[in-house]
XYZ file of C-alpha atoms in Angstrom:
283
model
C -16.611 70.291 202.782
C -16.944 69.205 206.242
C -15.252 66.130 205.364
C -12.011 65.752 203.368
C -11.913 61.900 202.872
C -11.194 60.134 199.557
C -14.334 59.009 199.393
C -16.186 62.597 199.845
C -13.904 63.826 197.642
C -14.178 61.377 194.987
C -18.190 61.577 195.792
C -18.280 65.983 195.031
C -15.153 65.159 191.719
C -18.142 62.321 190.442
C -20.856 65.685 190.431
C -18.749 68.042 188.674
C -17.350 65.295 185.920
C -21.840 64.097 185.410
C -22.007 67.817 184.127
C -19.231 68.735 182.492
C -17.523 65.141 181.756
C -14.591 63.582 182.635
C -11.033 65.183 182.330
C -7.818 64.395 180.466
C -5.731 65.644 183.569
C -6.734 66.259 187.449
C -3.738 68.258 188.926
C -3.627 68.527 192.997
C -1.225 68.865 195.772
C -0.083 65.404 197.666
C -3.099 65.505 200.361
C -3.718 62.431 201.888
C -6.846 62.347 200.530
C -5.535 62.271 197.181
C -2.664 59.967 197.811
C -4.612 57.115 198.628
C -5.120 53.730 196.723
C -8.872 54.576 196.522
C -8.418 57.642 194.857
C -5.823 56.606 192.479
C -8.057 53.608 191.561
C -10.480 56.356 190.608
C -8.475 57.876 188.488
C -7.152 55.510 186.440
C -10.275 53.304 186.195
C -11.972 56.742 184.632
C -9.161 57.359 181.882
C -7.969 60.191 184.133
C -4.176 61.239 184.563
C -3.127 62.306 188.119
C -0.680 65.208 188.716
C 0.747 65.989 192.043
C 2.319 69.403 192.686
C 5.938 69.524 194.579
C 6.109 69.681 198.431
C 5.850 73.168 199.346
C 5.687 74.720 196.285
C 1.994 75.765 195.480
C 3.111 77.228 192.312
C 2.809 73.795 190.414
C -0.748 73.841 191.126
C -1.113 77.785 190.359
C -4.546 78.095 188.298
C -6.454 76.396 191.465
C -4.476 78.782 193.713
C -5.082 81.829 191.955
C -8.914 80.932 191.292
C -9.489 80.560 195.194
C -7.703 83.898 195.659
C -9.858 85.327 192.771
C -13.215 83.510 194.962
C -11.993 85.194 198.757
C -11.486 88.633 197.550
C -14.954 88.475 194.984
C -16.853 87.511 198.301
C -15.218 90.206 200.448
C -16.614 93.026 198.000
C -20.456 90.921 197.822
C -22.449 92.296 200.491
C -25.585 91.077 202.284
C -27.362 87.597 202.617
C -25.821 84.151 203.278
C -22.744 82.803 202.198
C -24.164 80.878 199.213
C -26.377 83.436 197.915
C -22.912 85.479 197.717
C -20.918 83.106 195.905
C -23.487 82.448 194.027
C -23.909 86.312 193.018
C -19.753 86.418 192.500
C -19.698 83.418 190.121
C -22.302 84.772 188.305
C -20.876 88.069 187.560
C -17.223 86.722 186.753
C -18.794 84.333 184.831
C -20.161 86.340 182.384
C -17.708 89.561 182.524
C -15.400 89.770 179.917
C -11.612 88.370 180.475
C -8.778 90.811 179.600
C -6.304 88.269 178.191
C -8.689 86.533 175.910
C -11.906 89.017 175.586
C -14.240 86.715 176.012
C -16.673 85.655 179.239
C -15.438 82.356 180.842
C -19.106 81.004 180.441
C -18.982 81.520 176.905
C -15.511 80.332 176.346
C -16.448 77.002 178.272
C -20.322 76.769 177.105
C -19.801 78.040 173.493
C -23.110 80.139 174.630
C -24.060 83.619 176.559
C -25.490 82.962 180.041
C -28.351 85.354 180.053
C -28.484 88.274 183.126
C -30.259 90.736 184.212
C -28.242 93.453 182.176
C -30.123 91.336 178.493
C -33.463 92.882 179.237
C -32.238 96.167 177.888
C -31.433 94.682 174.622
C -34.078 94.065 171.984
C -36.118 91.144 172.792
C -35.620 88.689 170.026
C -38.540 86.412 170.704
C -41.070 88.929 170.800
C -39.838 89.648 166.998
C -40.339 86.808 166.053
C -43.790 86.333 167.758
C -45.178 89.335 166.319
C -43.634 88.422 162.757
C -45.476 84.999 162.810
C -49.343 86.674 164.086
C -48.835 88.859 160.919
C -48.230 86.088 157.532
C -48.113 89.102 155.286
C -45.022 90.024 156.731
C -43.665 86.735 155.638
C -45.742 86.369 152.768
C -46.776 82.786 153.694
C -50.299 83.447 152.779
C -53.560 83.418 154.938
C -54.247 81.292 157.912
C -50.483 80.524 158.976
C -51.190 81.272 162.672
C -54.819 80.231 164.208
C -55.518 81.812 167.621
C -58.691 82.889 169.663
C -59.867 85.867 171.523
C -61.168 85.725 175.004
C -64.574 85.196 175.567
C -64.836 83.182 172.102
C -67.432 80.187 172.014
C -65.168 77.458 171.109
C -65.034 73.322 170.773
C -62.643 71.507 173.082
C -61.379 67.865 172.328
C -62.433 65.776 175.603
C -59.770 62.892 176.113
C -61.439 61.167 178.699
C -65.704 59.368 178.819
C -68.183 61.565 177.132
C -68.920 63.067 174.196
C -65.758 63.613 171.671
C -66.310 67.665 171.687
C -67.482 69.203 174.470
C -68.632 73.294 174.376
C -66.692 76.151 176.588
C -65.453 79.002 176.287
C -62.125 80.853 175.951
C -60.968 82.412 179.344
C -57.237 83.095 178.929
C -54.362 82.490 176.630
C -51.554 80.814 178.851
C -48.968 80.637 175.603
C -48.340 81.242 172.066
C -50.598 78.183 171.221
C -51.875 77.109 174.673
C -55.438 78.235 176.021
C -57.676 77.843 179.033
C -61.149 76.704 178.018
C -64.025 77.345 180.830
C -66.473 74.295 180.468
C -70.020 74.271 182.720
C -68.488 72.343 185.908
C -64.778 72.654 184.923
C -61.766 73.940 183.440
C -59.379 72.639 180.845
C -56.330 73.785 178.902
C -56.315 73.038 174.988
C -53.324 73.737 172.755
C -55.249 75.100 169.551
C -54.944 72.247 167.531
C -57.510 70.156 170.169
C -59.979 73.804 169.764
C -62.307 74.357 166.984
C -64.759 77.297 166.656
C -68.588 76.950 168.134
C -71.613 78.754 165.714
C -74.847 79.155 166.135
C -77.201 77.989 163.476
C -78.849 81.084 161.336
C -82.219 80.171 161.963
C -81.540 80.901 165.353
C -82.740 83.871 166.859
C -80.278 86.129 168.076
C -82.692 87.858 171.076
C -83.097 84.064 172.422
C -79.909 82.433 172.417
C -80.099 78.800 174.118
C -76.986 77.161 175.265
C -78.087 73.651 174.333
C -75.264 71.404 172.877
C -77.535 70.782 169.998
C -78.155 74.651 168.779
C -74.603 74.716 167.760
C -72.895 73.321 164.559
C -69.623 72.687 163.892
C -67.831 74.894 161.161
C -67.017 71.604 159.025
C -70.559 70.510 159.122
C -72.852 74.150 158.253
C -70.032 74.258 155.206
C -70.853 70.711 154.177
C -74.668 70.977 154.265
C -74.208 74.220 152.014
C -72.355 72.316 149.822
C -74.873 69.872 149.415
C -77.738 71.971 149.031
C -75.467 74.089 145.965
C -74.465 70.258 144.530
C -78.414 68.971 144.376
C -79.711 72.296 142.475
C -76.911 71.931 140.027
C -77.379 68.599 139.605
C -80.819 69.143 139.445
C -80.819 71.995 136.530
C -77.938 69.885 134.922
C -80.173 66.944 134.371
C -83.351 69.821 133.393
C -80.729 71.031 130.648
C -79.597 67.532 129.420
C -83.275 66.345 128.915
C -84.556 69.271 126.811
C -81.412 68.907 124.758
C -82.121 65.073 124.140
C -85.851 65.514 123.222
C -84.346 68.445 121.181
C -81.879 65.833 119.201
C -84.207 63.315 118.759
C -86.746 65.766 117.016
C -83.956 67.392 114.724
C -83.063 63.163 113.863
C -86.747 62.158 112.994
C -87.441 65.430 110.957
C -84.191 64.551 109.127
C -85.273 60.932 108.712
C -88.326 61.949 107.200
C -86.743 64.030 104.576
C -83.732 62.004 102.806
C -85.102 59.941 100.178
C -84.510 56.329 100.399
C -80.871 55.484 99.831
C -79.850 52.176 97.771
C -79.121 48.680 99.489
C -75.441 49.221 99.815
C -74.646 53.131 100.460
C -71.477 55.032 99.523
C -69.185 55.313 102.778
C -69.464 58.896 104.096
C -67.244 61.118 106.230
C -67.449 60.166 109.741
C -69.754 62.733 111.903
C -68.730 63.928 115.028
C -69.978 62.943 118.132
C -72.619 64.070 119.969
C -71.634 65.704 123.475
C -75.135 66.521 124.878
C -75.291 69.901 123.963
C -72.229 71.002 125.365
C -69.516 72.348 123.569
């Protein structure tokens, strides 16, 4: 600090306690810039207890004397570039090497978490596992069609959110992410996350030696798999009602020839067993 008044210390103490929050206890030695009213009115309007070390005695303030001793000889052994990028390389290092006393990094002790360095891409990348574990569902044995992705090159549908048309046709360029894609349009380019992508065919009359790249050549997997279903529903329905109608006329032969030969029956008939319905020839 170029400046050791209260209020540039108080202004670099209200940085450290935004990250980390504020202490139970601030220990210090009796600088003036820590004796004064505007300092102690910091302190105790933040919940914070102040404790001043003896007059000559550094010893009562011993952790903050031994950690800039710790600092001064970790930058003496740091070689090469300026003073920040050496500190920076220090704190680092002692941050995440293991302490003797209580075998565990400082970060980690202070973080509950392991700062990652450069030593970690050595070790088995966990991501990557789990990546290659979700592009293959049997693995998991979640079934088919658990992760949807596309191939460069790939005709494809992308969801325009601005005027125009709702879908507008492009193709796959790149894959930027697990589920994020760049989509190469006529005059443009946009990025789709896969669930604003659907896939673009071409209809099968179609020839395959002429192949037009006219919006309306191209049909959208939802709609070729409804008009199939249509065209399967209307000959059903129409050899359902085919099969009904012979088996009425058939009935209502089988009733008259029946009719015709029971004699006459008296004016009041014997009740008879009930017969069972009729279901239109099926069973």
């Amino acid at each position: 600090m170029s400046s050791a008044t209260s209020s540039a210390t108080i202004d670099r103490l209200r940085q450290t306690f935004a990250i980390h929050g504020l202490p139970h206890v601030v220990v210090s030695d009796k600088g003036s810039s820590f004796t004064s009213l505007e300092f102690q009115d910091f302190m105790s309007q933040n919940g914070i207890k102040h404790v001043k070390s003896s007059p000559y005695h550094p010893a009562t303030n011993g952790l903050a004397e031994r950690a800039v001793q710790t600092v001064k000889s970790g930058l003496k052994k740091v070689t090469g570039g300026k003073l920040e990028t050496r500190l920076a390389h220090f704190l680092l290092a002692y941050r995440t090497t293991e302490h003797s006393t209580t075998g565990m990094p400082p970060a980690a002790m202070f973080m509950n978490r392991h700062l990652r360095t450069r030593l970690d891409t050595v070790y088995p990348d966990v991501k990557k596992k789990v990546d290659e574990k979700l592009r293959n569902p049997a693995a998991l044995n979640l079934g088919p069609r658990t992760y949807r992705e596309f191939q460069t090159g790939e005709l494809v549908f992308a969801l325009n959110f601005g005027i125009g048309n709702t879908w507008m046709p492009g193709t796959v360029t790149e894959k930027r992410g697990p589920v994020s894609y760049e989509i190469e349009l006529e005059d443009r380019e946009w990025r789709r996350h896969v669930d604003y992508l659907r896939n673009r065919y071409q209809k099968k009359d179609e020839s395959s030696a002429s192949p037009s790249n006219s919006d309306d050549e191209f049909l959208f997997p939802e709609e070729g798999e409804a008009n199939d279903r249509q065209d399967h529903q209307h000959r059903d329905d129409h050899q359902d009602r085919e099969h009904f109608d012979d088996d009425h006329n058939h009935r209502d032969r089988n009733e008259h020839q029946d009719r015709d030969q029971q004699p006459e029956r008296s004016k009041h008939p014997q009740r008879e067993g009930r017969r069972p319905p009729d279901y239109y020839g099926f069973p």
